[in-house]
Coordinates of C-alpha atoms and ligand atoms in Angstrom, one line a residue:
M1 CA 13.3 -171.7 144.7
L2 CA 15.8 -173.2 142.3
R3 CA 16.6 -169.7 141.2
C4 CA 17.2 -168.6 144.8
I5 CA 19.5 -171.4 145.5
L6 CA 21.5 -170.7 142.3
L7 CA 21.7 -167.1 143.1
F8 CA 22.9 -168.0 146.7
L9 CA 25.6 -170.3 145.2
A10 CA 26.7 -167.7 142.7
L11 CA 27.1 -165.1 145.4
T12 CA 29.0 -167.5 147.7
V13 CA 31.2 -168.6 144.9
S14 CA 32.0 -165.0 143.9
A15 CA 32.6 -164.1 147.6
L16 CA 35.0 -167.1 147.9
A17 CA 36.8 -166.1 144.7
D18 CA 37.1 -162.6 146.0
M19 CA 38.6 -163.8 149.3
A20 CA 41.0 -166.0 147.4
A21 CA 42.0 -163.0 145.2
Q22 CA 42.7 -161.0 148.4
D23 CA 44.8 -163.8 149.9
A24 CA 46.8 -164.0 146.7
R25 CA 47.4 -160.2 146.8
F26 CA 48.6 -160.5 150.4
K27 CA 51.0 -163.3 149.5
K28 CA 52.5 -161.1 146.7
L29 CA 53.5 -158.3 149.0
P30 CA 57.1 -157.8 150.3
A31 CA 57.7 -158.7 153.9
G32 CA 57.0 -155.4 155.5
R33 CA 57.8 -154.4 159.1
E34 CA 55.6 -155.8 161.9
I35 CA 54.2 -153.0 164.1
S36 CA 51.9 -155.0 166.5
P37 CA 53.7 -156.1 169.6
P38 CA 54.3 -159.9 170.0
R39 CA 51.4 -161.4 172.0
A40 CA 49.3 -158.2 171.4
L41 CA 46.0 -160.1 171.8
E42 CA 47.1 -161.7 175.0
G43 CA 48.0 -158.3 176.3
M44 CA 44.7 -156.9 175.3
A45 CA 42.9 -159.7 177.1
L46 CA 44.9 -159.0 180.3
A47 CA 44.5 -155.3 180.2
L48 CA 40.8 -155.4 179.7
A49 CA 40.0 -158.1 182.1
K50 CA 41.5 -155.9 184.9
T51 CA 39.7 -152.7 184.1
N52 CA 36.2 -153.3 182.6
K53 CA 32.9 -153.6 184.3
H54 CA 30.9 -154.2 181.2
G55 CA 32.2 -157.7 180.5
I56 CA 35.2 -159.9 180.4
A57 CA 38.1 -160.6 178.2
E58 CA 40.0 -163.8 178.1
Y59 CA 42.8 -165.3 176.1
V60 CA 41.4 -168.7 175.1
D61 CA 42.4 -171.9 173.2
V62 CA 40.7 -172.1 169.9
K63 CA 40.7 -175.5 168.0
G64 CA 41.0 -175.7 164.3
A65 CA 41.5 -172.0 163.8
P66 CA 43.3 -170.9 160.6
G67 CA 46.8 -170.5 161.7
F68 CA 46.6 -169.6 165.4
E69 CA 45.7 -171.6 168.5
K70 CA 44.7 -168.9 170.9
A71 CA 42.4 -165.9 170.6
L72 CA 41.1 -162.9 172.5
R73 CA 37.5 -163.5 173.5
M74 CA 35.5 -160.5 174.4
T75 CA 32.2 -161.1 176.2
V76 CA 30.0 -158.0 176.7
R77 CA 27.6 -158.5 179.6
K78 CA 26.3 -155.0 180.0
V79 CA 26.2 -152.7 176.9
P80 CA 28.2 -149.5 177.7
E81 CA 27.2 -146.0 176.6
N82 CA 29.6 -146.1 173.7
P83 CA 31.2 -149.0 171.8
W84 CA 34.6 -148.0 173.1
G85 CA 33.3 -148.4 176.7
F86 CA 34.3 -152.0 176.1
Q87 CA 37.5 -152.1 174.2
S88 CA 40.7 -154.0 174.4
H89 CA 44.0 -152.2 174.0
A90 CA 47.6 -152.7 173.2
K91 CA 50.4 -150.2 172.7
C92 CA 53.0 -150.5 170.0
A93 CA 56.6 -149.8 170.7
A94 CA 57.4 -149.3 167.0
K95 CA 57.5 -145.8 165.6
V96 CA 55.4 -145.0 162.5
A97 CA 55.9 -142.0 160.1
K98 CA 53.1 -140.1 158.6
G99 CA 52.2 -141.6 155.1
E100 CA 53.5 -145.1 155.7
V101 CA 51.2 -147.6 154.0
M102 CA 49.9 -150.1 156.5
L103 CA 47.8 -153.2 156.7
A104 CA 46.0 -154.7 159.6
V105 CA 45.1 -158.5 159.3
F106 CA 43.0 -160.4 161.8
W107 CA 40.3 -163.1 162.1
A108 CA 37.1 -162.8 164.0
R109 CA 34.1 -165.0 164.8
A110 CA 31.0 -164.9 167.0
A111 CA 31.5 -167.0 170.1
G112 CA 29.5 -168.5 172.9
T113 CA 25.8 -168.1 172.4
S114 CA 26.2 -165.2 169.9
D115 CA 25.4 -165.9 166.2
E116 CA 26.7 -162.5 165.1
G117 CA 29.5 -160.3 166.2
E118 CA 30.1 -156.6 165.5
G119 CA 33.3 -154.7 166.3
T120 CA 35.6 -152.0 165.3
F121 CA 39.4 -152.2 164.8
V122 CA 41.2 -148.9 165.7
F123 CA 44.7 -147.7 165.1
E124 CA 45.2 -144.4 166.9
L125 CA 47.4 -142.1 168.8
A126 CA 47.5 -143.4 172.4
R127 CA 46.9 -139.9 173.9
E128 CA 45.1 -136.8 173.0
P129 CA 44.0 -135.9 170.3
Y130 CA 43.8 -139.7 169.6
T131 CA 44.4 -139.2 165.9
K132 CA 43.1 -142.2 164.1
S133 CA 44.7 -143.7 161.1
S134 CA 42.1 -146.4 160.9
A135 CA 38.7 -147.2 162.4
F136 CA 37.3 -150.2 160.7
R137 CA 33.9 -151.6 161.6
F138 CA 33.4 -155.3 161.0
E139 CA 30.7 -157.9 161.3
C140 CA 31.3 -161.7 161.6
G141 CA 29.2 -164.9 162.0
K142 CA 30.0 -168.2 163.6
A143 CA 32.7 -169.1 161.1
W144 CA 36.2 -167.5 161.3
A145 CA 36.4 -164.7 158.8
R146 CA 39.6 -162.9 157.7
F147 CA 39.7 -159.2 157.6
Y148 CA 42.3 -157.1 155.6
V149 CA 42.3 -153.5 156.6
P150 CA 44.6 -151.2 154.6
F151 CA 45.2 -147.6 155.7
V152 CA 47.8 -144.8 155.7
A153 CA 49.4 -143.4 158.9
A154 CA 47.7 -140.1 159.4
R155 CA 50.6 -138.6 161.5
D156 CA 54.0 -139.4 162.9
Y157 CA 53.7 -141.7 165.9
G158 CA 56.6 -142.0 168.3
E159 CA 57.7 -144.9 170.4
D160 CA 54.7 -146.2 172.5
D161 CA 52.4 -143.8 170.7
V162 CA 50.3 -146.2 168.8
A163 CA 47.3 -147.9 170.4
L164 CA 45.5 -150.8 168.8
H165 CA 42.0 -151.4 169.9
F166 CA 39.1 -153.8 169.3
Q167 CA 35.9 -152.2 170.4
A168 CA 33.0 -154.6 171.1
G169 CA 30.7 -152.6 173.2
S170 CA 27.9 -152.0 170.6
A171 CA 25.9 -155.0 171.7
K172 CA 25.6 -157.8 174.2
Q173 CA 27.8 -160.4 172.5
A174 CA 30.7 -162.7 172.6
M175 CA 33.4 -162.4 169.9
E176 CA 36.8 -164.0 169.3
I177 CA 39.7 -162.3 167.6
G178 CA 42.8 -164.1 166.4
G179 CA 45.8 -163.9 164.2
L180 CA 46.3 -160.1 164.5
R181 CA 49.1 -158.5 162.6
V182 CA 49.8 -154.9 161.8
I183 CA 52.3 -154.5 159.1
S184 CA 53.9 -151.4 157.6
Y185 CA 55.0 -151.5 154.0
G186 CA 56.6 -148.0 154.3
K187 CA 56.1 -145.7 151.4
G188 CA 57.2 -148.1 148.6
V189 CA 53.9 -149.9 148.2
A190 CA 50.7 -148.2 147.1
L191 CA 47.6 -148.4 149.2
G192 CA 45.8 -149.8 146.1
E193 CA 48.1 -152.8 146.0
L194 CA 47.1 -154.1 149.4
P195 CA 44.4 -156.7 149.9
Y196 CA 41.2 -155.4 151.5
T197 CA 37.9 -156.6 152.9
P198 CA 35.2 -154.5 151.2
L199 CA 33.9 -151.6 153.2
T200 CA 30.1 -151.1 153.3
Y201 CA 27.4 -149.6 155.5
K202 CA 23.8 -150.3 156.5
G203 CA 21.2 -148.9 154.1
R204 CA 23.5 -149.1 151.0
S205 CA 21.4 -151.5 149.0
A206 CA 19.3 -150.2 146.1
D207 CA 16.1 -151.3 147.7
A208 CA 16.8 -150.1 151.3
A209 CA 13.6 -148.9 152.8
W210 CA 14.9 -145.5 153.8
R211 CA 15.2 -144.5 150.1
K212 CA 11.4 -144.3 149.4
E213 CA 10.9 -142.3 152.6
A214 CA 13.7 -139.9 151.6
A215 CA 12.4 -139.5 148.0
D216 CA 8.9 -138.7 149.3
S217 CA 10.3 -136.2 151.7
I218 CA 12.4 -134.5 149.1
E219 CA 9.4 -134.2 146.9
K220 CA 7.4 -132.7 149.6
E221 CA 10.0 -130.5 151.4
R222 CA 12.3 -129.3 148.6
K223 CA 9.9 -128.7 145.7
A224 CA 7.0 -126.4 145.1
Q225 CA 4.6 -125.5 142.3
L226 CA 5.5 -122.8 139.9
T227 CA 2.5 -121.4 137.9
I228 CA 3.2 -119.6 134.8
V229 CA 0.7 -117.4 132.9
V230 CA 1.4 -115.9 129.6
H231 CA -0.8 -113.2 128.0
S232 CA -0.6 -110.4 125.5
I233 CA -0.2 -106.7 126.3
S234 CA -4.0 -106.3 125.8
G235 CA -4.5 -109.1 128.4
K236 CA -5.5 -111.8 126.0
S237 CA -4.3 -115.2 127.3
L238 CA -1.8 -117.0 125.1
P239 CA -2.3 -120.8 125.0
G240 CA 0.4 -122.7 123.1
A241 CA 3.2 -120.3 124.2
Q242 CA 6.6 -122.1 124.5
V243 CA 8.0 -121.9 128.1
R244 CA 11.5 -122.6 129.2
V245 CA 12.1 -123.0 132.9
R246 CA 15.7 -122.8 133.9
Q247 CA 16.9 -123.1 137.5
Q248 CA 19.7 -120.7 138.4
R249 CA 20.3 -121.3 142.1
H250 CA 19.3 -123.5 144.9
A251 CA 17.4 -122.2 148.0
Y252 CA 19.1 -125.0 149.9
G253 CA 22.7 -124.2 150.8
F254 CA 25.3 -126.3 148.8
G255 CA 28.9 -125.3 149.2
S256 CA 32.3 -125.8 150.5
A257 CA 35.1 -124.5 152.7
V258 CA 37.5 -122.3 150.7
A259 CA 40.9 -121.0 151.5
A260 CA 42.1 -117.4 150.8
S261 CA 45.0 -119.0 149.1
P262 CA 44.4 -120.1 146.3
L263 CA 41.1 -118.1 146.1
L264 CA 43.1 -114.8 145.9
D265 CA 46.1 -116.1 144.1
E266 CA 47.4 -115.6 140.6
G267 CA 47.9 -118.6 138.2
P268 CA 46.0 -121.3 136.4
D269 CA 45.1 -123.4 139.5
A270 CA 43.7 -120.3 141.2
E271 CA 41.6 -119.5 138.1
I272 CA 40.1 -123.0 138.1
Y273 CA 39.5 -122.9 141.9
R274 CA 37.7 -119.6 141.6
G275 CA 35.6 -121.0 138.7
I276 CA 34.4 -123.9 140.7
V277 CA 33.6 -121.7 143.7
A278 CA 31.7 -119.2 141.7
N279 CA 29.8 -121.8 139.6
S280 CA 29.1 -124.7 141.9
F281 CA 28.6 -123.3 145.3
N282 CA 25.9 -120.9 146.7
R283 CA 27.1 -120.9 150.4
V284 CA 30.8 -121.1 151.3
T285 CA 32.7 -121.2 154.6
V286 CA 36.0 -119.4 155.0
E287 CA 38.2 -122.4 156.2
N288 CA 40.8 -120.6 158.2
D289 CA 41.2 -116.9 157.4
M290 CA 38.4 -115.7 159.6
K291 CA 39.5 -117.6 162.8
W292 CA 40.5 -115.3 165.6
P293 CA 44.3 -115.8 165.4
E294 CA 44.3 -115.5 161.6
F295 CA 42.0 -112.5 161.6
E296 CA 44.2 -110.7 164.2
R297 CA 47.3 -111.5 162.1
N298 CA 45.9 -110.5 158.8
R299 CA 42.5 -108.9 158.7
Q300 CA 42.9 -107.6 155.2
R301 CA 43.0 -111.2 153.9
A302 CA 39.7 -112.0 155.6
L303 CA 38.2 -108.8 154.1
D304 CA 39.5 -109.6 150.6
T305 CA 38.1 -113.1 150.8
V306 CA 34.7 -112.1 151.9
K307 CA 34.6 -109.3 149.3
W308 CA 35.5 -111.8 146.6
L309 CA 32.8 -114.2 147.6
R310 CA 30.2 -111.5 147.8
D311 CA 31.1 -110.1 144.4
A312 CA 30.7 -113.7 143.1
N313 CA 27.2 -113.9 144.6
V314 CA 28.2 -116.6 147.0
A315 CA 26.8 -116.4 150.5
V316 CA 29.4 -116.4 153.2
R317 CA 29.7 -118.5 156.3
G318 CA 32.0 -117.0 158.8
H319 CA 34.0 -119.5 160.7
N320 CA 34.4 -118.9 163.7
L321 CA 34.1 -116.3 166.4
L322 CA 35.1 -118.4 169.4
W323 CA 36.9 -121.8 169.5
P324 CA 37.3 -122.0 173.3
G325 CA 40.4 -124.1 173.6
W326 CA 43.7 -122.4 174.5
T327 CA 45.6 -123.9 171.5
R328 CA 42.9 -122.5 169.2
L329 CA 43.1 -118.9 170.4
P330 CA 45.6 -116.2 169.9
K331 CA 48.8 -116.9 172.0
D332 CA 48.1 -114.2 174.6
V333 CA 44.7 -115.4 175.5
A334 CA 45.8 -118.4 177.6
A335 CA 47.9 -116.1 179.7
L336 CA 44.7 -114.5 180.9
Q337 CA 43.4 -117.7 182.6
D338 CA 44.0 -116.3 186.0
K339 CA 42.3 -112.9 185.2
P340 CA 38.7 -113.8 184.4
D341 CA 37.7 -110.2 183.9
A342 CA 40.4 -109.5 181.4
L343 CA 39.7 -112.8 179.6
R344 CA 36.1 -112.1 179.3
K345 CA 36.8 -108.6 178.0
R346 CA 39.3 -109.8 175.5
I347 CA 36.8 -112.4 174.2
L348 CA 33.8 -110.1 173.9
D349 CA 35.9 -107.4 172.4
H350 CA 37.0 -109.7 169.7
V351 CA 33.5 -111.0 168.9
R352 CA 32.3 -107.3 168.6
D353 CA 35.2 -106.4 166.5
E354 CA 35.1 -109.2 164.1
A355 CA 31.3 -109.6 163.8
G356 CA 31.1 -105.8 163.6
T357 CA 33.7 -105.6 160.8
F358 CA 31.7 -107.9 158.6
K359 CA 28.3 -106.5 159.7
G360 CA 25.6 -107.2 157.0
Q361 CA 28.0 -109.2 154.9
I362 CA 27.8 -112.7 156.5
A363 CA 24.9 -115.0 155.9
E364 CA 25.8 -117.4 158.7
W365 CA 28.4 -117.2 161.6
D366 CA 29.8 -120.2 163.3
V367 CA 29.8 -118.4 166.6
V368 CA 31.0 -121.0 168.9
N369 CA 33.1 -123.9 167.5
E370 CA 33.5 -127.3 169.1
P371 CA 32.4 -126.4 172.7
V372 CA 32.0 -130.1 173.7
T373 CA 35.8 -130.8 173.9
N374 CA 37.2 -127.3 173.8
T375 CA 36.4 -126.3 177.4
D376 CA 39.3 -124.1 178.5
V377 CA 37.4 -120.9 178.4
Q378 CA 34.3 -122.3 180.0
R379 CA 36.4 -123.7 182.9
V380 CA 37.5 -120.2 183.7
L381 CA 34.4 -118.2 182.9
G382 CA 31.6 -120.8 183.2
N383 CA 29.2 -121.9 180.4
G384 CA 27.5 -118.5 180.6
I385 CA 30.3 -117.0 178.4
L386 CA 29.0 -118.9 175.4
A387 CA 25.6 -117.2 175.8
E388 CA 27.3 -113.9 176.2
V389 CA 29.3 -114.4 173.0
F390 CA 26.1 -115.2 171.1
K391 CA 24.4 -112.1 172.4
A392 CA 27.5 -110.0 171.6
A393 CA 27.5 -111.4 168.0
R394 CA 23.8 -110.7 167.6
E395 CA 24.3 -107.0 168.6
A396 CA 27.3 -106.6 166.4
D397 CA 25.6 -108.1 163.3
P398 CA 21.8 -108.4 163.6
Q399 CA 21.4 -110.0 160.1
A400 CA 23.7 -113.0 160.2
K401 CA 22.3 -116.3 161.2
L402 CA 24.1 -117.5 164.3
F403 CA 25.3 -121.1 164.4
I404 CA 26.9 -123.4 166.9
N405 CA 29.2 -126.0 165.4
D406 CA 30.6 -129.4 166.6
Y407 CA 32.0 -132.7 165.3
G408 CA 31.3 -136.3 166.3
I409 CA 27.5 -136.0 166.0
L410 CA 26.7 -137.8 162.7
S411 CA 30.1 -139.4 162.1
H412 CA 31.7 -142.3 164.1
G413 CA 28.9 -144.6 163.1
G414 CA 26.6 -142.3 164.9
T415 CA 27.7 -144.1 168.1
D416 CA 29.3 -141.3 170.0
T417 CA 26.3 -140.7 172.2
E418 CA 28.4 -139.0 174.9
H419 CA 29.4 -136.3 172.4
Q420 CA 25.9 -136.1 171.0
D421 CA 24.3 -135.7 174.5
A422 CA 26.8 -133.1 175.6
Y423 CA 26.2 -131.0 172.4
F424 CA 22.5 -131.4 172.9
R425 CA 22.8 -130.1 176.5
I426 CA 25.0 -127.2 175.5
I427 CA 22.5 -126.1 172.9
K428 CA 19.6 -126.5 175.2
G429 CA 21.4 -124.5 177.9
L430 CA 22.1 -121.8 175.4
M431 CA 18.5 -121.6 174.3
D432 CA 17.3 -121.6 178.0
A433 CA 19.7 -118.6 178.6
K434 CA 18.0 -116.9 175.7
A435 CA 21.1 -116.9 173.6
P436 CA 20.3 -116.3 169.9
V437 CA 21.3 -119.7 168.6
Q438 CA 19.7 -119.9 165.2
G439 CA 21.3 -122.9 163.6
I440 CA 23.0 -126.2 164.5
G441 CA 26.2 -127.1 162.7
M442 CA 27.0 -130.8 162.5
Q443 CA 30.5 -131.1 160.9
G444 CA 30.3 -134.5 159.3
H445 CA 34.0 -135.7 159.0
F446 CA 33.7 -139.3 158.1
N447 CA 36.2 -142.1 158.0
E448 CA 35.6 -145.8 157.4
Q449 CA 33.0 -145.9 160.3
L450 CA 30.0 -145.1 158.2
T451 CA 26.9 -144.2 160.0
P452 CA 23.7 -146.2 158.9
L453 CA 21.3 -143.9 157.1
T454 CA 18.5 -144.6 159.5
K455 CA 20.8 -143.6 162.3
V456 CA 21.6 -140.3 160.5
W457 CA 17.8 -139.7 160.3
E458 CA 17.3 -140.4 164.0
I459 CA 20.0 -138.0 165.0
L460 CA 18.6 -135.3 162.7
N461 CA 15.2 -136.0 164.3
R462 CA 16.6 -135.5 167.8
F463 CA 18.4 -132.2 167.2
G464 CA 15.6 -131.1 164.8
A465 CA 13.3 -131.1 167.8
L466 CA 15.3 -128.1 169.2
G467 CA 13.5 -126.0 166.6
V468 CA 16.3 -124.4 164.6
P469 CA 17.7 -125.5 161.2
I470 CA 20.6 -128.0 161.1
E471 CA 23.4 -127.7 158.6
I472 CA 26.1 -130.1 157.6
T473 CA 29.0 -127.7 157.9
E474 CA 32.2 -129.6 157.3
H475 CA 31.4 -132.8 155.3
D476 CA 34.2 -135.0 154.0
I477 CA 34.9 -138.6 153.8
N478 CA 38.2 -140.3 153.9
A479 CA 38.1 -144.0 153.2
W480 CA 40.3 -146.2 151.0
D481 CA 37.4 -147.6 148.9
D482 CA 36.5 -145.0 146.2
E483 CA 33.2 -146.7 145.5
V484 CA 32.1 -146.6 149.1
M485 CA 33.2 -142.9 149.2
A486 CA 31.0 -142.1 146.3
D487 CA 28.0 -144.3 147.5
Y488 CA 28.1 -142.9 151.0
T489 CA 28.3 -139.3 149.8
R490 CA 25.3 -139.8 147.6
D491 CA 23.3 -141.5 150.4
L492 CA 24.3 -139.1 153.1
M493 CA 23.5 -136.1 150.9
T494 CA 20.2 -137.6 150.1
A495 CA 19.2 -138.4 153.7
V496 CA 20.2 -134.9 154.8
F497 CA 18.6 -133.1 151.9
A498 CA 15.5 -135.1 152.6
H499 CA 15.3 -134.3 156.3
P500 CA 12.9 -131.3 156.8
A501 CA 15.1 -129.9 159.7
T502 CA 18.2 -129.3 157.5
S503 CA 19.0 -126.1 155.5
G504 CA 22.4 -126.8 154.0
F505 CA 25.2 -129.2 153.2
I506 CA 28.8 -127.8 153.1
T507 CA 31.8 -129.8 152.2
W508 CA 35.1 -129.1 153.9
G509 CA 37.3 -128.2 150.9
F510 CA 37.2 -129.7 147.4
W511 CA 40.7 -129.7 145.9
E512 CA 43.4 -132.3 146.7
K513 CA 46.1 -129.6 146.8
R514 CA 44.2 -127.5 149.3
H515 CA 42.5 -129.9 151.6
W516 CA 43.2 -130.8 155.2
I517 CA 42.8 -134.5 154.2
P518 CA 43.9 -134.7 150.5
N519 CA 42.4 -138.1 150.0
A520 CA 39.0 -136.8 150.9
A521 CA 39.0 -134.1 148.2
Q522 CA 36.4 -134.2 145.4
W523 CA 38.9 -133.0 142.8
T524 CA 42.4 -134.4 142.2
G525 CA 45.4 -132.2 142.1
A526 CA 45.1 -132.2 138.4
W527 CA 41.4 -131.2 138.5
Q528 CA 39.9 -134.6 137.7
P529 CA 36.6 -135.1 139.6
R530 CA 36.7 -138.2 141.7
G531 CA 33.8 -140.5 142.1
H532 CA 32.3 -138.7 145.2
G533 CA 32.9 -135.4 143.5
K534 CA 30.8 -136.5 140.5
V535 CA 28.0 -137.6 142.9
W536 CA 27.9 -134.1 144.2
Y537 CA 27.4 -132.6 140.7
D538 CA 24.9 -135.3 139.7
L539 CA 22.7 -134.6 142.7
V540 CA 23.0 -130.8 143.0
F541 CA 22.9 -129.9 139.3
K542 CA 21.0 -132.8 137.8
K543 CA 18.8 -134.8 140.0
W544 CA 17.8 -131.9 142.3
W545 CA 17.8 -129.2 139.6
T546 CA 14.8 -128.3 137.5
N547 CA 15.2 -127.3 133.8
L548 CA 12.3 -128.1 131.6
N549 CA 10.5 -126.9 128.5
T550 CA 6.7 -126.8 128.3
E551 CA 3.9 -124.9 126.8
T552 CA 0.9 -123.0 128.1
G553 CA -2.5 -124.6 127.9
R554 CA -6.0 -123.2 128.5
G555 CA -6.0 -119.7 129.9
G556 CA -2.4 -119.2 128.8
M557 CA -1.3 -121.2 131.9
T558 CA 1.1 -124.0 132.8
K559 CA 2.1 -125.5 136.2
V560 CA 5.3 -127.2 136.9
R561 CA 6.9 -128.5 140.1
G562 CA 10.4 -127.5 140.7
F563 CA 13.1 -127.5 143.3
L564 CA 13.1 -124.4 145.5
G565 CA 15.4 -121.6 144.3
E566 CA 15.8 -119.0 141.8
Y567 CA 14.8 -119.4 138.1
T568 CA 14.5 -117.7 134.8
V569 CA 11.4 -118.4 132.9
E570 CA 11.3 -117.6 129.2
A571 CA 8.1 -117.4 127.2
R572 CA 7.8 -117.3 123.5
S573 CA 4.7 -116.8 121.3
G574 CA 5.0 -116.1 117.6
T575 CA 7.9 -113.7 117.2
K576 CA 7.8 -112.4 120.7
T577 CA 10.0 -113.6 123.6
K578 CA 10.5 -112.5 127.2
T579 CA 12.5 -113.8 130.1
V580 CA 11.7 -113.0 133.7
P581 CA 13.4 -114.0 137.0
V582 CA 11.4 -115.9 139.5
K583 CA 12.0 -117.1 143.1
L584 CA 10.3 -120.3 143.9
G585 CA 9.7 -120.6 147.7
K586 CA 8.0 -123.2 149.9
G587 CA 4.6 -121.8 149.2
G588 CA 5.0 -121.9 145.5
A589 CA 5.2 -119.0 143.0
R590 CA 3.2 -117.5 140.2
V591 CA 4.6 -115.5 137.4
E592 CA 2.7 -113.6 134.7
I593 CA 4.6 -112.9 131.5
E594 CA 3.3 -110.3 129.1
L595 CA 4.3 -110.7 125.5
Ligands
9MR601 O1 40.9 -127.5 157.8 C1 41.3 -126.7 158.9 C2 42.9 -126.8 158.9 O2 43.5 -126.2 157.7 C3 43.5 -126.0 160.1 O3 44.9 -126.2 160.1 C4 42.8 -126.4 161.3 C5 43.2 -125.6 162.5 O4 42.8 -124.2 162.4 O5 41.4 -126.3 161.2 C6 40.9 -127.1 160.2 O6 39.4 -127.0 160.2 C7 38.8 -127.5 161.3 C8 37.6 -126.6 161.5 O7 38.0 -125.3 161.8 C9 36.8 -127.1 162.7 N1 36.4 -128.5 162.6 C10 37.5 -129.4 162.3 C11 38.2 -128.9 161.0 C12 39.2 -129.9 160.5 O8 40.2 -130.0 161.5

């Protein structure tokens, strides 16, 4: 008991010391530029009170609060489908340039009869595509807690372009928010100098219950028995023979998106880039060069990229045959929106052309990309066009595994049920129409809204029930806390690898100088692996990789358990040695080596 009390006190003291350290950091900063409008919280209360049916928002007096007298109170009466179904909103007049280093500061506490509050602070573009620079999930208790949220502006925001939100719709609750300030420090202050409230996620602790379940599932789903029998040419069994088992390749897909440049370029960086692709990945997605507009512009580049990958023994994921939004298609396609027959022909010709060009060379095609929000083509031709595209791809390349691909399924804290439901319905609809959908792509672009691991598992269960493999097709993580990035990458990869419905985990680029979000890259520009990059190598080539030495016992036999994939097995007895290749599949393998 005494130990518990002491531990509790020690933790409280260290948390307080940490908060004081963060406050001190804040005080040291230069003045900065205020971005949040004056009376932002009052405006939020007014705007929400008028529009929302899930609860009420008020601007209330708060006594004894640290540095403010009024606060926004959000009371959720009826839980909406998504947390943002109940969100307060304020627009900022100030302009913000891409790359500005920013800090949001606010206080929150649970109010009314709630003992706990849970919300998300969002800084985003006030119109499509709602580009977010920050989405920070927080929890609070009855006492006021201060939150420091550092972030970098993800794009240029013009006048009235920034919307600030507090989302509270994740539970029936009452919560108060006060003292909101959003400050820009321009580009003169480094993100690392700002104070921060530590980021974390559910399931992070070392003894979290999901870990045991995942470990058991990995043992069962991802490993099998390899039986090795060594005998002489005359058939005499050789006990005591030395056996070296060396894994060469995973059966599970581990890879990245790659770009033709630098893959096909000259120079030292390109050399290193190629080395990493060839040595660390067994399945790779071509990031942009196989997209319809790029393919039409320069098909040779796509051909050269695919050839290079195949020569390096890397399986190719083609990305993608149809991304059905006008802005994603070659310029002339949108002009066909009033000519459905011509539009349909143009689409199907392209699918046959590109899938046919690469016939037999592509392991997996993302046939349709992001159909939940890219609906221009479907609006003209109906959803049936998606099934037609799958069928055309199947005819043009009978070997490739055909995938559908979308975002917002695992990410966003797993809370975007609207997007999840829509994706599920589209896939089900395609299957009902007998479209050859053979794999479900879940992109997996994460920001600070980290999905609890049990939620990841639930989502995989739901889509796994559709009966085709799931792949994480575009994983990356962009958060300001490197430790969380590393921990979450490790935990997400573990949960996904453990889930029986999954067949691969692909990251969306790996090098800072060639990454759509440089901060998410596993390798720095100068080729230093970052924390989450090291996690990748530890898991893929150490923890989940089987290299061992043993010797044969009675009958010249030994049995080992190894991760599924390709191996070499070397046997040595006396002066004789032989090495043979072996494939270890789900049902196990047996290899006889004759010395
Ligand atoms: O990373 C890609 C970026 O370089 C391109 O400019 C952009 C538009 O083609 O596409 C990015 O990749 C997207 C992928 O194709 C589909 N899912 C979201 C990816 C990141 O935006």
